[in-house]
């Protein structure tokens, strides 16, 4: 079955879709992206993902490439054409095409929208049961990590370092010795008195949509949540640890820098949260509502 991508206003066979050589995304990483999960052909948390896209674009003074309604139509059509069941939609918007010059082009180019999809197998029970092993690495990123920029070099280097250590993710450590987040995930720990801790959504992290929805699931179910930075040492001493992202949902972290977290197996609370998140948000459609991203940024 042919696979399609969306580029330059058209659906094209995936291997024929291309962008202009002077696209500012290609030359300057002058653009943003979204990864929107799809489960059984249904988009998960669509509204907050589109909210975050609009916010990222606004912070960089790039216009929305089309209306929110049109973005939904295009992404749903791509899901249909690619018969996507489980996986994600990748959306990228750049400032557009212009002769190379750092400052914004005088004649505002049309923002360039590209979209692809990727089929991903659901995580197996065995994968979840063994959990993820993470390394820690210095956070070398810029000071606006709240923008979902396509400029990802520090994230790529950290992820590669993790892969070379035989691990799944890198938790990034700031100058104060605190964990900011993972290279492509948000970081969480559980203390021995069963408090769940994750860092506040300020400019030091990406406000994850999974993070946001999980905090709402937790509030509804009455879990105790503490929003604050936690140190690398606290993470090493935690009873449980886990990470969240659109492609992993809630994933136990069972090793940090080669040391077992707790007893080295996924934590009970973590597994409860994973199941509740999947039941409520992934399959139940009770995720975050439009506007929640903005409210969460104020936390
Ligand atoms: N933090 C970073 C740096 C990320 O790149 C991502 C996802 O790509 C996340 C956190 C998790 O965000 P979300 O839950 O929206 O996928």
PDB file of N, CA and C in Angstrom, residues 202-271:
ATOM      1  N   UNK A 202       7.820  25.127  33.304  1.00  0.00           N
ATOM      2  CA  UNK A 202       8.326  26.464  32.983  1.00  0.00           C
ATOM      3  C   UNK A 202       9.199  26.344  31.735  1.00  0.00           C
ATOM      4  N   UNK A 203      10.053  27.350  31.500  1.00  0.00           N
ATOM      5  CA  UNK A 203      10.811  27.343  30.242  1.00  0.00           C
ATOM      6  C   UNK A 203      11.921  26.286  30.222  1.00  0.00           C
ATOM      7  N   UNK A 204      12.126  25.588  31.356  1.00  0.00           N
ATOM      8  CA  UNK A 204      13.207  24.591  31.403  1.00  0.00           C
ATOM      9  C   UNK A 204      12.783  23.231  30.862  1.00  0.00           C
ATOM     10  N   UNK A 205      11.482  23.059  30.607  1.00  0.00           N
ATOM     11  CA  UNK A 205      11.019  21.781  30.046  1.00  0.00           C
ATOM     12  C   UNK A 205       9.967  22.009  28.967  1.00  0.00           C
ATOM     13  N   UNK A 206       9.754  20.977  28.168  1.00  0.00           N
ATOM     14  CA  UNK A 206       8.611  21.002  27.261  1.00  0.00           C
ATOM     15  C   UNK A 206       7.363  20.642  28.066  1.00  0.00           C
ATOM     16  N   UNK A 207       6.303  21.448  27.956  1.00  0.00           N
ATOM     17  CA  UNK A 207       5.069  21.071  28.653  1.00  0.00           C
ATOM     18  C   UNK A 207       4.428  19.892  27.925  1.00  0.00           C
ATOM     19  N   UNK A 208       4.784  18.694  28.360  1.00  0.00           N
ATOM     20  CA  UNK A 208       4.315  17.482  27.680  1.00  0.00           C
ATOM     21  C   UNK A 208       2.804  17.365  27.763  1.00  0.00           C
ATOM     22  N   UNK A 209       2.210  16.927  26.687  1.00  0.00           N
ATOM     23  CA  UNK A 209       0.754  16.743  26.684  1.00  0.00           C
ATOM     24  C   UNK A 209       0.396  15.499  27.510  1.00  0.00           C
ATOM     25  N   UNK A 210       1.251  14.486  27.462  1.00  0.00           N
ATOM     26  CA  UNK A 210       1.004  13.304  28.294  1.00  0.00           C
ATOM     27  C   UNK A 210       1.108  13.696  29.763  1.00  0.00           C
ATOM     28  N   UNK A 211       2.123  14.512  30.081  1.00  0.00           N
ATOM     29  CA  UNK A 211       2.294  15.028  31.449  1.00  0.00           C
ATOM     30  C   UNK A 211       1.029  15.744  31.903  1.00  0.00           C
ATOM     31  N   UNK A 212       0.533  16.626  31.024  1.00  0.00           N
ATOM     32  CA  UNK A 212      -0.650  17.424  31.357  1.00  0.00           C
ATOM     33  C   UNK A 212      -1.867  16.520  31.604  1.00  0.00           C
ATOM     34  N   UNK A 213      -2.106  15.606  30.667  1.00  0.00           N
ATOM     35  CA  UNK A 213      -3.279  14.727  30.813  1.00  0.00           C
ATOM     36  C   UNK A 213      -3.139  13.845  32.041  1.00  0.00           C
ATOM     37  N   UNK A 214      -1.909  13.381  32.291  1.00  0.00           N
ATOM     38  CA  UNK A 214      -1.726  12.505  33.461  1.00  0.00           C
ATOM     39  C   UNK A 214      -1.992  13.280  34.756  1.00  0.00           C
ATOM     40  N   UNK A 215      -1.562  14.541  34.823  1.00  0.00           N
ATOM     41  CA  UNK A 215      -1.821  15.317  36.052  1.00  0.00           C
ATOM     42  C   UNK A 215      -3.342  15.441  36.266  1.00  0.00           C
ATOM     43  N   UNK A 216      -4.092  15.545  35.167  1.00  0.00           N
ATOM     44  CA  UNK A 216      -5.552  15.674  35.294  1.00  0.00           C
ATOM     45  C   UNK A 216      -6.184  14.344  35.709  1.00  0.00           C
ATOM     46  N   UNK A 217      -5.669  13.258  35.127  1.00  0.00           N
ATOM     47  CA  UNK A 217      -6.139  11.924  35.517  1.00  0.00           C
ATOM     48  C   UNK A 217      -5.883  11.719  37.012  1.00  0.00           C
ATOM     49  N   UNK A 218      -4.687  12.137  37.459  1.00  0.00           N
ATOM     50  CA  UNK A 218      -4.316  11.947  38.863  1.00  0.00           C
ATOM     51  C   UNK A 218      -5.210  12.768  39.776  1.00  0.00           C
ATOM     52  N   UNK A 219      -5.499  14.004  39.368  1.00  0.00           N
ATOM     53  CA  UNK A 219      -6.346  14.865  40.198  1.00  0.00           C
ATOM     54  C   UNK A 219      -7.738  14.237  40.341  1.00  0.00           C
ATOM     55  N   UNK A 220      -8.262  13.726  39.223  1.00  0.00           N
ATOM     56  CA  UNK A 220      -9.610  13.112  39.261  1.00  0.00           C
ATOM     57  C   UNK A 220      -9.616  11.891  40.171  1.00  0.00           C
ATOM     58  N   UNK A 221      -8.498  11.127  40.131  1.00  0.00           N
ATOM     59  CA  UNK A 221      -8.470   9.870  40.898  1.00  0.00           C
ATOM     60  C   UNK A 221      -7.941  10.074  42.317  1.00  0.00           C
ATOM     61  N   UNK A 222      -7.568  11.301  42.662  1.00  0.00           N
ATOM     62  CA  UNK A 222      -7.161  11.614  44.030  1.00  0.00           C
ATOM     63  C   UNK A 222      -5.729  11.229  44.398  1.00  0.00           C
ATOM     64  N   UNK A 223      -4.848  11.133  43.398  1.00  0.00           N
ATOM     65  CA  UNK A 223      -3.435  10.873  43.705  1.00  0.00           C
ATOM     66  C   UNK A 223      -2.768  12.154  44.200  1.00  0.00           C
ATOM     67  N   UNK A 224      -1.774  11.984  45.060  1.00  0.00           N
ATOM     68  CA  UNK A 224      -1.058  13.153  45.568  1.00  0.00           C
ATOM     69  C   UNK A 224       0.090  13.501  44.617  1.00  0.00           C
ATOM     70  N   UNK A 225       0.103  14.738  44.177  1.00  0.00           N
ATOM     71  CA  UNK A 225       1.126  15.169  43.206  1.00  0.00           C
ATOM     72  C   UNK A 225       1.868  16.384  43.742  1.00  0.00           C
ATOM     73  N   UNK A 226       3.180  16.349  43.638  1.00  0.00           N
ATOM     74  CA  UNK A 226       3.974  17.503  44.042  1.00  0.00           C
ATOM     75  C   UNK A 226       4.691  18.016  42.794  1.00  0.00           C
ATOM     76  N   UNK A 227       4.425  19.286  42.459  1.00  0.00           N
ATOM     77  CA  UNK A 227       5.047  19.870  41.270  1.00  0.00           C
ATOM     78  C   UNK A 227       6.251  20.672  41.739  1.00  0.00           C
ATOM     79  N   UNK A 228       7.442  20.122  41.537  1.00  0.00           N
ATOM     80  CA  UNK A 228       8.674  20.820  41.959  1.00  0.00           C
ATOM     81  C   UNK A 228       9.870  20.120  41.315  1.00  0.00           C
ATOM     82  N   UNK A 229      11.001  20.817  41.270  1.00  0.00           N
ATOM     83  CA  UNK A 229      12.196  20.143  40.740  1.00  0.00           C
ATOM     84  C   UNK A 229      12.625  19.032  41.699  1.00  0.00           C
ATOM     85  N   UNK A 230      13.204  17.979  41.170  1.00  0.00           N
ATOM     86  CA  UNK A 230      13.812  16.956  42.028  1.00  0.00           C
ATOM     87  C   UNK A 230      15.236  16.718  41.540  1.00  0.00           C
ATOM     88  N   UNK A 231      16.105  16.381  42.507  1.00  0.00           N
ATOM     89  CA  UNK A 231      17.530  16.287  42.174  1.00  0.00           C
ATOM     90  C   UNK A 231      17.859  14.909  41.598  1.00  0.00           C
ATOM     91  N   UNK A 232      19.037  14.845  41.005  1.00  0.00           N
ATOM     92  CA  UNK A 232      19.533  13.566  40.474  1.00  0.00           C
ATOM     93  C   UNK A 232      19.620  12.550  41.609  1.00  0.00           C
ATOM     94  N   UNK A 233      20.056  13.045  42.788  1.00  0.00           N
ATOM     95  CA  UNK A 233      20.191  12.160  43.940  1.00  0.00           C
ATOM     96  C   UNK A 233      18.835  11.618  44.384  1.00  0.00           C
ATOM     97  N   UNK A 234      17.837  12.511  44.418  1.00  0.00           N
ATOM     98  CA  UNK A 234      16.476  12.061  44.775  1.00  0.00           C
ATOM     99  C   UNK A 234      15.976  11.003  43.803  1.00  0.00           C
ATOM    100  N   UNK A 235      16.312  11.193  42.547  1.00  0.00           N
ATOM    101  CA  UNK A 235      15.877  10.218  41.533  1.00  0.00           C
ATOM    102  C   UNK A 235      16.545   8.870  41.793  1.00  0.00           C
ATOM    103  N   UNK A 236      17.828   8.907  42.141  1.00  0.00           N
ATOM    104  CA  UNK A 236      18.555   7.649  42.400  1.00  0.00           C
ATOM    105  C   UNK A 236      17.971   6.936  43.634  1.00  0.00           C
ATOM    106  N   UNK A 237      17.459   7.742  44.597  1.00  0.00           N
ATOM    107  CA  UNK A 237      16.926   7.157  45.838  1.00  0.00           C
ATOM    108  C   UNK A 237      15.419   6.899  45.782  1.00  0.00           C
ATOM    109  N   UNK A 238      14.800   7.220  44.640  1.00  0.00           N
ATOM    110  CA  UNK A 238      13.336   7.131  44.562  1.00  0.00           C
ATOM    111  C   UNK A 238      12.866   5.686  44.690  1.00  0.00           C
ATOM    112  N   UNK A 239      11.628   5.540  45.147  1.00  0.00           N
ATOM    113  CA  UNK A 239      11.025   4.204  45.232  1.00  0.00           C
ATOM    114  C   UNK A 239      10.597   3.730  43.853  1.00  0.00           C
ATOM    115  N   UNK A 240      10.080   4.681  43.071  1.00  0.00           N
ATOM    116  CA  UNK A 240       9.660   4.375  41.704  1.00  0.00           C
ATOM    117  C   UNK A 240      10.047   5.561  40.825  1.00  0.00           C
ATOM    118  N   UNK A 241      10.168   5.307  39.554  1.00  0.00           N
ATOM    119  CA  UNK A 241      10.386   6.397  38.600  1.00  0.00           C
ATOM    120  C   UNK A 241       9.689   6.023  37.300  1.00  0.00           C
ATOM    121  N   UNK A 242       9.296   7.053  36.565  1.00  0.00           N
ATOM    122  CA  UNK A 242       8.698   6.780  35.258  1.00  0.00           C
ATOM    123  C   UNK A 242       8.844   7.996  34.366  1.00  0.00           C
ATOM    124  N   UNK A 243       8.538   7.806  33.104  1.00  0.00           N
ATOM    125  CA  UNK A 243       8.588   8.917  32.164  1.00  0.00           C
ATOM    126  C   UNK A 243       7.299   8.929  31.356  1.00  0.00           C
ATOM    127  N   UNK A 244       7.014  10.082  30.760  1.00  0.00           N
ATOM    128  CA  UNK A 244       5.798  10.193  29.947  1.00  0.00           C
ATOM    129  C   UNK A 244       6.129  10.814  28.596  1.00  0.00           C
ATOM    130  N   UNK A 245       5.447  10.318  27.583  1.00  0.00           N
ATOM    131  CA  UNK A 245       5.499  10.954  26.256  1.00  0.00           C
ATOM    132  C   UNK A 245       4.389  10.364  25.396  1.00  0.00           C
ATOM    133  N   UNK A 246       4.148  11.031  24.292  1.00  0.00           N
ATOM    134  CA  UNK A 246       3.058  10.627  23.397  1.00  0.00           C
ATOM    135  C   UNK A 246       3.269   9.239  22.808  1.00  0.00           C
ATOM    136  N   UNK A 247       4.504   8.803  22.673  1.00  0.00           N
ATOM    137  CA  UNK A 247       4.733   7.478  22.087  1.00  0.00           C
ATOM    138  C   UNK A 247       4.956   6.408  23.155  1.00  0.00           C
ATOM    139  N   UNK A 248       5.212   6.817  24.390  1.00  0.00           N
ATOM    140  CA  UNK A 248       5.428   5.826  25.469  1.00  0.00           C
ATOM    141  C   UNK A 248       4.313   5.807  26.504  1.00  0.00           C
ATOM    142  N   UNK A 249       3.423   6.800  26.440  1.00  0.00           N
ATOM    143  CA  UNK A 249       2.399   6.988  27.470  1.00  0.00           C
ATOM    144  C   UNK A 249       3.103   7.116  28.831  1.00  0.00           C
ATOM    145  N   UNK A 250       2.798   6.200  29.767  1.00  0.00           N
ATOM    146  CA  UNK A 250       3.490   6.223  31.064  1.00  0.00           C
ATOM    147  C   UNK A 250       4.389   4.987  31.093  1.00  0.00           C
ATOM    148  N   UNK A 251       5.693   5.198  31.139  1.00  0.00           N
ATOM    149  CA  UNK A 251       6.618   4.064  31.048  1.00  0.00           C
ATOM    150  C   UNK A 251       7.500   3.994  32.302  1.00  0.00           C
ATOM    151  N   UNK A 252       7.508   2.827  32.979  1.00  0.00           N
ATOM    152  CA  UNK A 252       8.360   2.711  34.161  1.00  0.00           C
ATOM    153  C   UNK A 252       9.836   2.902  33.812  1.00  0.00           C
ATOM    154  N   UNK A 253      10.544   3.560  34.719  1.00  0.00           N
ATOM    155  CA  UNK A 253      12.012   3.646  34.620  1.00  0.00           C
ATOM    156  C   UNK A 253      12.548   2.741  35.721  1.00  0.00           C
ATOM    157  N   UNK A 254      13.308   1.747  35.350  1.00  0.00           N
ATOM    158  CA  UNK A 254      13.747   0.757  36.347  1.00  0.00           C
ATOM    159  C   UNK A 254      15.238   0.832  36.654  1.00  0.00           C
ATOM    160  N   UNK A 255      16.008   1.575  35.829  1.00  0.00           N
ATOM    161  CA  UNK A 255      17.435   1.744  36.120  1.00  0.00           C
ATOM    162  C   UNK A 255      17.853   3.170  35.793  1.00  0.00           C
ATOM    163  N   UNK A 256      18.630   3.755  36.685  1.00  0.00           N
ATOM    164  CA  UNK A 256      19.210   5.072  36.416  1.00  0.00           C
ATOM    165  C   UNK A 256      20.717   4.941  36.583  1.00  0.00           C
ATOM    166  N   UNK A 257      21.448   5.258  35.540  1.00  0.00           N
ATOM    167  CA  UNK A 257      22.916   5.135  35.545  1.00  0.00           C
ATOM    168  C   UNK A 257      23.353   3.754  36.058  1.00  0.00           C
ATOM    169  N   UNK A 258      22.655   2.740  35.629  1.00  0.00           N
ATOM    170  CA  UNK A 258      23.045   1.366  35.968  1.00  0.00           C
ATOM    171  C   UNK A 258      22.563   0.888  37.331  1.00  0.00           C
ATOM    172  N   UNK A 259      21.989   1.800  38.140  1.00  0.00           N
ATOM    173  CA  UNK A 259      21.496   1.417  39.480  1.00  0.00           C
ATOM    174  C   UNK A 259      19.998   1.119  39.400  1.00  0.00           C
ATOM    175  N   UNK A 260      19.537   0.066  40.078  1.00  0.00           N
ATOM    176  CA  UNK A 260      18.096  -0.197  40.051  1.00  0.00           C
ATOM    177  C   UNK A 260      17.321   0.909  40.765  1.00  0.00           C
ATOM    178  N   UNK A 261      16.161   1.234  40.249  1.00  0.00           N
ATOM    179  CA  UNK A 261      15.249   2.148  40.953  1.00  0.00           C
ATOM    180  C   UNK A 261      14.364   1.275  41.841  1.00  0.00           C
ATOM    181  N   UNK A 262      14.333   1.566  43.142  1.00  0.00           N
ATOM    182  CA  UNK A 262      13.574   0.715  44.077  1.00  0.00           C
ATOM    183  C   UNK A 262      14.102  -0.709  43.982  1.00  0.00           C
ATOM    184  N   UNK A 263      13.177  -1.644  43.732  1.00  0.00           N
ATOM    185  CA  UNK A 263      13.613  -3.047  43.640  1.00  0.00           C
ATOM    186  C   UNK A 263      14.001  -3.443  42.208  1.00  0.00           C
ATOM    187  N   UNK A 264      14.061  -2.446  41.329  1.00  0.00           N
ATOM    188  CA  UNK A 264      14.500  -2.725  39.950  1.00  0.00           C
ATOM    189  C   UNK A 264      13.373  -3.176  39.035  1.00  0.00           C
ATOM    190  N   UNK A 265      12.143  -3.217  39.588  1.00  0.00           N
ATOM    191  CA  UNK A 265      10.975  -3.586  38.774  1.00  0.00           C
ATOM    192  C   UNK A 265      10.024  -2.393  38.702  1.00  0.00           C
ATOM    193  N   UNK A 266       9.146  -2.372  37.699  1.00  0.00           N
ATOM    194  CA  UNK A 266       8.189  -1.259  37.623  1.00  0.00           C
ATOM    195  C   UNK A 266       7.420  -1.113  38.932  1.00  0.00           C
ATOM    196  N   UNK A 267       7.244   0.123  39.364  1.00  0.00           N
ATOM    197  CA  UNK A 267       6.553   0.364  40.634  1.00  0.00           C
ATOM    198  C   UNK A 267       5.056   0.123  40.517  1.00  0.00           C
ATOM    199  N   UNK A 268       4.442  -0.177  41.662  1.00  0.00           N
ATOM    200  CA  UNK A 268       2.998  -0.457  41.684  1.00  0.00           C
ATOM    201  C   UNK A 268       2.204   0.787  41.278  1.00  0.00           C
ATOM    202  N   UNK A 269       2.590   1.910  41.861  1.00  0.00           N
ATOM    203  CA  UNK A 269       1.890   3.163  41.556  1.00  0.00           C
ATOM    204  C   UNK A 269       2.059   3.515  40.072  1.00  0.00           C
ATOM    205  N   UNK A 270       3.267   3.339  39.592  1.00  0.00           N
ATOM    206  CA  UNK A 270       3.552   3.628  38.177  1.00  0.00           C
ATOM    207  C   UNK A 270       2.648   2.795  37.271  1.00  0.00           C
ATOM    208  N   UNK A 271       2.525   1.516  37.579  1.00  0.00           N
ATOM    209  CA  UNK A 271       1.721   0.652  36.720  1.00  0.00           C
ATOM    210  C   UNK A 271       0.239   1.002  36.821  1.00  0.00           C
TER     211      UNK A 271
END
